[in-house]
mmCIF file of C-alpha atoms in Angstrom:
data_model
loop_
_atom_site.group_PDB
_atom_site.id
_atom_site.type_symbol
_atom_site.label_atom_id
_atom_site.label_comp_id
_atom_site.label_asym_id
_atom_site.label_seq_id
_atom_site.Cartn_x
_atom_site.Cartn_y
_atom_site.Cartn_z
ATOM 1 C CA MET A 422 0.000 0.000 0.000
ATOM 2 C CA GLN A 423 1.407 3.369 -1.051
ATOM 3 C CA PHE A 424 0.006 6.664 0.225
ATOM 4 C CA THR A 425 -0.010 9.334 -2.463
ATOM 5 C CA SER A 426 -1.447 12.368 -0.647
ATOM 6 C CA GLU A 427 -2.710 13.454 2.736
ATOM 7 C CA GLN A 428 -4.488 16.353 4.401
ATOM 8 C CA ARG A 429 -5.498 17.072 7.982
ATOM 9 C CA LEU A 430 -9.145 18.151 8.183
ATOM 10 C CA ASP A 431 -10.547 20.731 10.582
ATOM 11 C CA ASP A 432 -11.923 18.057 12.925
ATOM 12 C CA GLY A 433 -8.510 16.413 13.244
ATOM 13 C CA VAL A 434 -9.273 13.551 10.847
ATOM 14 C CA LEU A 435 -6.396 12.603 8.557
ATOM 15 C CA GLU A 436 -7.507 11.937 4.962
ATOM 16 C CA ARG A 437 -5.077 10.009 2.752
ATOM 17 C CA GLU A 438 -5.250 8.718 -0.797
ATOM 18 C CA PHE A 439 -3.557 5.403 -1.487
ATOM 19 C CA THR A 440 -2.914 2.855 -4.209
ATOM 20 C CA LEU A 441 -2.653 -0.890 -3.778
ATOM 21 C CA GLY A 442 -1.526 -2.312 -7.082
ATOM 22 C CA GLU A 443 -4.216 -1.129 -9.508
ATOM 23 C CA ILE A 444 -6.655 -0.343 -6.697
ATOM 24 C CA PRO A 445 -7.066 3.351 -5.745
ATOM 25 C CA GLY A 446 -8.541 4.155 -2.358
ATOM 26 C CA THR A 447 -8.986 6.665 0.447
ATOM 27 C CA LEU A 448 -8.398 6.196 4.168
ATOM 28 C CA TRP A 449 -9.684 8.473 6.902
ATOM 29 C CA THR A 450 -8.304 8.045 10.430
ATOM 30 C CA PRO A 451 -9.114 9.867 13.681
ATOM 31 C CA GLY A 452 -6.573 11.300 16.054
ATOM 32 C CA SER A 453 -6.643 8.236 18.276
ATOM 33 C CA ALA A 454 -5.081 4.958 17.143
ATOM 34 C CA PRO A 455 -5.569 2.146 16.560
ATOM 35 C CA ALA A 456 -9.226 2.616 15.632
ATOM 36 C CA PRO A 457 -11.856 0.066 14.586
ATOM 37 C CA LEU A 458 -12.131 -0.093 10.805
ATOM 38 C CA VAL A 459 -15.266 0.562 8.740
ATOM 39 C CA LEU A 460 -15.280 -0.314 5.026
ATOM 40 C CA MET A 461 -17.513 1.975 2.944
ATOM 41 C CA ALA A 462 -18.455 0.709 -0.500
ATOM 42 C CA HIS A 463 -20.219 2.283 -3.462
ATOM 43 C CA ASN A 464 -21.303 1.070 -6.880
ATOM 44 C CA ASN A 465 -23.091 2.176 -10.068
ATOM 45 C CA GLY A 466 -19.836 3.615 -11.361
ATOM 46 C CA LEU A 467 -19.699 6.307 -8.654
ATOM 47 C CA PRO A 468 -16.254 7.566 -7.646
ATOM 48 C CA ARG A 469 -14.992 7.193 -4.094
ATOM 49 C CA ALA A 470 -14.879 11.019 -4.088
ATOM 50 C CA ASP A 471 -18.679 11.186 -4.326
ATOM 51 C CA SER A 472 -19.750 13.953 -1.944
ATOM 52 C CA ARG A 473 -22.278 11.834 -0.028
ATOM 53 C CA LEU A 474 -19.785 9.032 0.580
ATOM 54 C CA VAL A 475 -17.055 11.464 1.628
ATOM 55 C CA ALA A 476 -19.420 13.190 4.062
ATOM 56 C CA ARG A 477 -20.362 9.849 5.649
ATOM 57 C CA ALA A 478 -16.726 8.788 5.852
ATOM 58 C CA ARG A 479 -15.529 12.011 7.459
ATOM 59 C CA TYR A 480 -18.356 12.014 9.982
ATOM 60 C CA THR A 481 -17.713 8.386 10.912
ATOM 61 C CA ALA A 482 -13.961 8.963 11.243
ATOM 62 C CA ALA A 483 -14.594 11.937 13.516
ATOM 63 C CA ARG A 484 -16.581 9.555 15.745
ATOM 64 C CA GLY A 485 -13.446 7.478 16.316
ATOM 65 C CA TYR A 486 -13.279 5.053 13.382
ATOM 66 C CA ALA A 487 -10.790 4.389 10.625
ATOM 67 C CA VAL A 488 -12.804 4.484 7.395
ATOM 68 C CA ALA A 489 -11.661 3.181 4.017
ATOM 69 C CA THR A 490 -13.122 3.019 0.538
ATOM 70 C CA ILE A 491 -11.807 1.935 -2.845
ATOM 71 C CA ASP A 492 -12.879 2.332 -6.439
ATOM 72 C CA ALA A 493 -14.037 -1.059 -7.649
ATOM 73 C CA ALA A 494 -13.305 -2.042 -11.248
ATOM 74 C CA GLY A 495 -15.290 0.224 -13.571
ATOM 75 C CA CYS A 496 -15.927 2.836 -10.860
ATOM 76 C CA GLY A 497 -14.371 6.234 -10.280
ATOM 77 C CA ASP A 498 -10.791 6.361 -11.514
ATOM 78 C CA ARG A 499 -10.762 2.781 -12.805
ATOM 79 C CA PRO A 500 -10.970 2.094 -16.554
ATOM 80 C CA ARG A 501 -14.434 1.452 -17.966
ATOM 81 C CA SER A 502 -15.168 -0.664 -20.982
ATOM 82 C CA ALA A 503 -17.715 0.338 -23.591
ATOM 83 C CA ALA A 504 -19.633 -2.868 -22.846
ATOM 84 C CA ASP A 505 -19.875 -2.014 -19.140
ATOM 85 C CA GLU A 506 -21.079 1.501 -19.888
ATOM 86 C CA GLN A 507 -23.706 0.144 -22.272
ATOM 87 C CA ALA A 508 -24.847 -2.393 -19.672
ATOM 88 C CA ARG A 509 -25.247 0.352 -17.057
ATOM 89 C CA ALA A 510 -27.200 2.479 -19.514
ATOM 90 C CA ASP A 511 -29.463 -0.456 -20.414
ATOM 91 C CA PHE A 512 -30.033 -1.228 -16.728
ATOM 92 C CA ARG A 513 -31.005 2.382 -15.930
ATOM 93 C CA ARG A 514 -33.286 2.556 -18.963
ATOM 94 C CA ALA A 515 -35.077 -0.677 -18.041
ATOM 95 C CA MET A 516 -35.398 0.392 -14.409
ATOM 96 C CA GLN A 517 -36.867 3.798 -15.309
ATOM 97 C CA ALA A 518 -39.265 2.175 -17.775
ATOM 98 C CA GLY A 519 -40.455 -0.346 -15.202
ATOM 99 C CA GLU A 520 -39.191 -3.263 -17.279
ATOM 100 C CA PRO A 521 -37.761 -6.507 -15.792
ATOM 101 C CA VAL A 522 -34.138 -6.078 -14.727
ATOM 102 C CA ASP A 523 -33.259 -9.494 -13.328
ATOM 103 C CA GLU A 524 -31.332 -10.422 -16.463
ATOM 104 C CA PHE A 525 -29.096 -7.379 -15.954
ATOM 105 C CA LEU A 526 -28.603 -8.225 -12.290
ATOM 106 C CA GLU A 527 -27.356 -11.696 -13.118
ATOM 107 C CA SER A 528 -25.292 -10.904 -16.214
ATOM 108 C CA PHE A 529 -23.740 -7.598 -15.117
ATOM 109 C CA ILE A 530 -24.047 -6.942 -11.360
ATOM 110 C CA GLY A 531 -23.292 -10.538 -10.394
ATOM 111 C CA PRO A 532 -19.820 -10.583 -12.016
ATOM 112 C CA LEU A 533 -19.086 -7.119 -10.589
ATOM 113 C CA VAL A 534 -19.633 -8.495 -7.088
ATOM 114 C CA GLU A 535 -17.485 -11.562 -7.728
ATOM 115 C CA ASN A 536 -14.640 -9.402 -9.059
ATOM 116 C CA ALA A 537 -14.893 -6.792 -6.300
ATOM 117 C CA VAL A 538 -14.781 -9.147 -3.308
ATOM 118 C CA PRO A 539 -11.135 -10.296 -3.783
ATOM 119 C CA GLU A 540 -10.008 -6.675 -4.158
ATOM 120 C CA TRP A 541 -11.789 -5.661 -0.970
ATOM 121 C CA ARG A 542 -10.266 -8.581 0.931
ATOM 122 C CA THR A 543 -6.786 -7.699 -0.352
ATOM 123 C CA THR A 544 -7.376 -4.110 0.719
ATOM 124 C CA LEU A 545 -8.563 -5.258 4.139
ATOM 125 C CA ASP A 546 -5.378 -7.312 4.581
ATOM 126 C CA ALA A 547 -3.241 -4.241 3.844
ATOM 127 C CA LEU A 548 -5.306 -1.890 6.008
ATOM 128 C CA LEU A 549 -5.098 -4.117 9.064
ATOM 129 C CA GLU A 550 -1.317 -4.110 8.829
ATOM 130 C CA LEU A 551 -1.301 -0.362 9.516
ATOM 131 C CA PRO A 552 -0.708 0.698 13.135
ATOM 132 C CA GLU A 553 -3.600 3.172 13.023
ATOM 133 C CA THR A 554 -6.268 0.601 12.165
ATOM 134 C CA GLY A 555 -7.552 -2.433 14.004
ATOM 135 C CA GLY A 556 -10.467 -4.773 14.434
ATOM 136 C CA PRO A 557 -13.267 -5.463 14.715
ATOM 137 C CA VAL A 558 -14.270 -4.470 11.180
ATOM 138 C CA GLY A 559 -17.613 -3.117 9.976
ATOM 139 C CA TYR A 560 -19.138 -2.730 6.521
ATOM 140 C CA SER A 561 -21.282 0.227 5.516
ATOM 141 C CA GLY A 562 -22.592 0.976 2.059
ATOM 142 C CA GLY A 563 -25.256 1.151 -0.575
ATOM 143 C CA TRP A 564 -23.776 -1.787 -2.446
ATOM 144 C CA ALA A 565 -25.795 -4.366 -0.535
ATOM 145 C CA ALA A 566 -24.827 -7.266 -2.806
ATOM 146 C CA LEU A 567 -21.133 -6.724 -2.131
ATOM 147 C CA GLY A 568 -21.746 -6.360 1.592
ATOM 148 C CA ILE A 569 -23.697 -9.608 1.711
ATOM 149 C CA ARG A 570 -20.938 -11.498 -0.068
ATOM 150 C CA LEU A 571 -18.240 -10.012 2.160
ATOM 151 C CA ALA A 572 -20.206 -10.765 5.319
ATOM 152 C CA VAL A 573 -20.467 -14.412 4.232
ATOM 153 C CA VAL A 574 -16.863 -15.028 3.156
ATOM 154 C CA GLU A 575 -14.940 -12.603 5.386
ATOM 155 C CA PRO A 576 -14.886 -13.610 9.080
ATOM 156 C CA ARG A 577 -13.336 -10.277 10.080
ATOM 157 C CA ILE A 578 -16.605 -8.457 9.306
ATOM 158 C CA ALA A 579 -18.318 -8.114 12.708
ATOM 159 C CA ALA A 580 -21.273 -5.845 11.840
ATOM 160 C CA ALA A 581 -22.849 -4.435 8.684
ATOM 161 C CA GLY A 582 -24.996 -1.503 7.623
ATOM 162 C CA PHE A 583 -26.778 -1.740 4.261
ATOM 163 C CA PHE A 584 -28.686 0.897 2.290
ATOM 164 C CA ALA A 585 -31.483 0.218 -0.198
ATOM 165 C CA GLY A 586 -31.159 -3.412 -1.302
ATOM 166 C CA GLY A 587 -33.920 -3.617 -3.872
ATOM 167 C CA TYR A 588 -31.724 -4.804 -6.710
ATOM 168 C CA VAL A 589 -29.540 -7.697 -5.547
ATOM 169 C CA PRO A 590 -28.514 -10.668 -7.734
ATOM 170 C CA ARG A 591 -30.015 -14.073 -7.022
ATOM 171 C CA ALA A 592 -26.806 -15.480 -5.547
ATOM 172 C CA GLN A 593 -26.628 -12.758 -2.896
ATOM 173 C CA ARG A 594 -30.337 -12.970 -2.124
ATOM 174 C CA GLU A 595 -29.757 -16.641 -1.333
ATOM 175 C CA GLU A 596 -26.551 -15.892 0.597
ATOM 176 C CA ALA A 597 -28.421 -13.411 2.795
ATOM 177 C CA ARG A 598 -29.611 -16.360 4.871
ATOM 178 C CA GLN A 599 -25.972 -17.032 5.775
ATOM 179 C CA VAL A 600 -25.387 -13.504 7.070
ATOM 180 C CA THR A 601 -25.389 -13.722 10.869
ATOM 181 C CA VAL A 602 -23.565 -10.552 11.966
ATOM 182 C CA PRO A 603 -25.561 -7.716 13.589
ATOM 183 C CA LEU A 604 -27.260 -5.761 10.828
ATOM 184 C CA LEU A 605 -28.675 -2.263 10.342
ATOM 185 C CA PHE A 606 -30.743 -1.924 7.147
ATOM 186 C CA LEU A 607 -31.764 1.522 5.852
ATOM 187 C CA LEU A 608 -34.714 1.815 3.500
ATOM 188 C CA GLN A 609 -36.047 4.907 1.757
ATOM 189 C CA TRP A 610 -39.761 4.170 1.465
ATOM 190 C CA ASP A 611 -40.195 6.048 -1.816
ATOM 191 C CA ASP A 612 -36.868 5.077 -3.395
ATOM 192 C CA GLU A 613 -37.425 5.306 -7.138
ATOM 193 C CA GLY A 614 -34.423 3.078 -7.812
ATOM 194 C CA ASN A 615 -34.991 0.221 -5.355
ATOM 195 C CA PRO A 616 -38.315 -1.657 -5.240
ATOM 196 C CA ARG A 617 -39.630 -1.543 -1.686
ATOM 197 C CA GLN A 618 -41.013 -5.080 -1.626
ATOM 198 C CA ARG A 619 -37.764 -6.596 -2.843
ATOM 199 C CA ALA A 620 -35.855 -4.715 -0.161
ATOM 200 C CA LEU A 621 -38.272 -5.898 2.536
ATOM 201 C CA GLU A 622 -37.944 -9.485 1.342
ATOM 202 C CA LEU A 623 -34.166 -9.190 1.466
ATOM 203 C CA PHE A 624 -34.304 -7.896 5.045
ATOM 204 C CA ASP A 625 -36.544 -10.788 6.004
ATOM 205 C CA ALA A 626 -34.079 -13.262 4.481
ATOM 206 C CA PHE A 627 -31.077 -12.205 6.575
ATOM 207 C CA GLY A 628 -30.089 -14.839 9.129
ATOM 208 C CA SER A 629 -28.874 -12.343 11.741
ATOM 209 C CA LYS A 630 -30.388 -12.684 15.201
ATOM 210 C CA GLU A 631 -29.933 -8.944 15.630
ATOM 211 C CA LYS A 632 -31.210 -7.032 12.629
ATOM 212 C CA THR A 633 -32.876 -3.639 12.571
ATOM 213 C CA LEU A 634 -34.806 -1.943 9.770
ATOM 214 C CA HIS A 635 -35.011 1.846 9.605
ATOM 215 C CA ALA A 636 -37.500 3.124 7.014
ATOM 216 C CA ASN A 637 -37.920 6.793 6.155
ATOM 217 C CA PRO A 638 -40.123 8.566 3.590
ATOM 218 C CA GLY A 639 -38.411 10.037 0.572
ATOM 219 C CA GLY A 640 -36.368 9.113 -2.473
ATOM 220 C CA HIS A 641 -33.016 7.440 -2.912
ATOM 221 C CA THR A 642 -30.853 10.387 -1.856
ATOM 222 C CA GLY A 643 -33.195 11.596 0.885
ATOM 223 C CA THR A 644 -31.867 9.522 3.799
ATOM 224 C CA PRO A 645 -32.095 11.761 6.889
ATOM 225 C CA TRP A 646 -28.810 12.905 8.354
ATOM 226 C CA PHE A 647 -29.723 11.524 11.770
ATOM 227 C CA GLU A 648 -29.445 8.016 10.308
ATOM 228 C CA LEU A 649 -25.695 8.602 10.043
ATOM 229 C CA GLU A 650 -25.573 9.287 13.761
ATOM 230 C CA ASP A 651 -27.682 6.186 14.442
ATOM 231 C CA GLY A 652 -25.339 4.187 12.232
ATOM 232 C CA CYS A 653 -22.359 5.258 14.318
ATOM 233 C CA ARG A 654 -24.192 4.255 17.501
ATOM 234 C CA PHE A 655 -24.824 0.864 15.893
ATOM 235 C CA PHE A 656 -21.100 0.442 15.209
ATOM 236 C CA ASP A 657 -20.286 1.719 18.715
ATOM 237 C CA ARG A 658 -22.209 -1.233 20.125
ATOM 238 C CA HIS A 659 -20.478 -3.837 17.997
ATOM 239 C CA LEU A 660 -17.016 -2.555 17.124
ATOM 240 C CA LYS A 661 -15.891 -0.800 20.310
#
């Protein structure tokens, strides 16, 4: 892991960009060390510099956590193929038109998850070698399919927070039954991009003995800010 830049924020959080082979990422650490680690993931081609993700990461780091995110293949600074861009466009068009999207989930999102998991595990290995990070480890992100897969195959994940969850490939919907870590699931009741019933069915499928559903009115980007505070309290219970 090679750090390529750093800046100290007003709240004392240290923000550093890094590369790990071909993987670009960002790490935020609080003043105290070592700190429990929270992995924050994104998808849909968004960059790790997306303003909403950065705001969540900085807030969480200021609450005493090391927070890390990477650009998965085809996201942010990573190269994108014409075929991937066309698949994303077709998925968005079908979703907006109310057409079936399961074929896209299986043929496009499924392989993305399979390819992203090894990179996240490699990144986790490198992060936990740093003196300023430690376990337990949490997962937080809108890429529910990735989080499900990681929670199943990665024993270092001790708690998980998922957003949305309407569009998840079949393999991860089935794997949800194997997820047993404490779980906080956020649902925007009027999310135009994630079918409510599918998200509720996914929540029901999780095998965790402790799982909590928070539902709020509004669209995909309308999650209330207080949910970020509640999310940190959730991690306080399970990672500290």
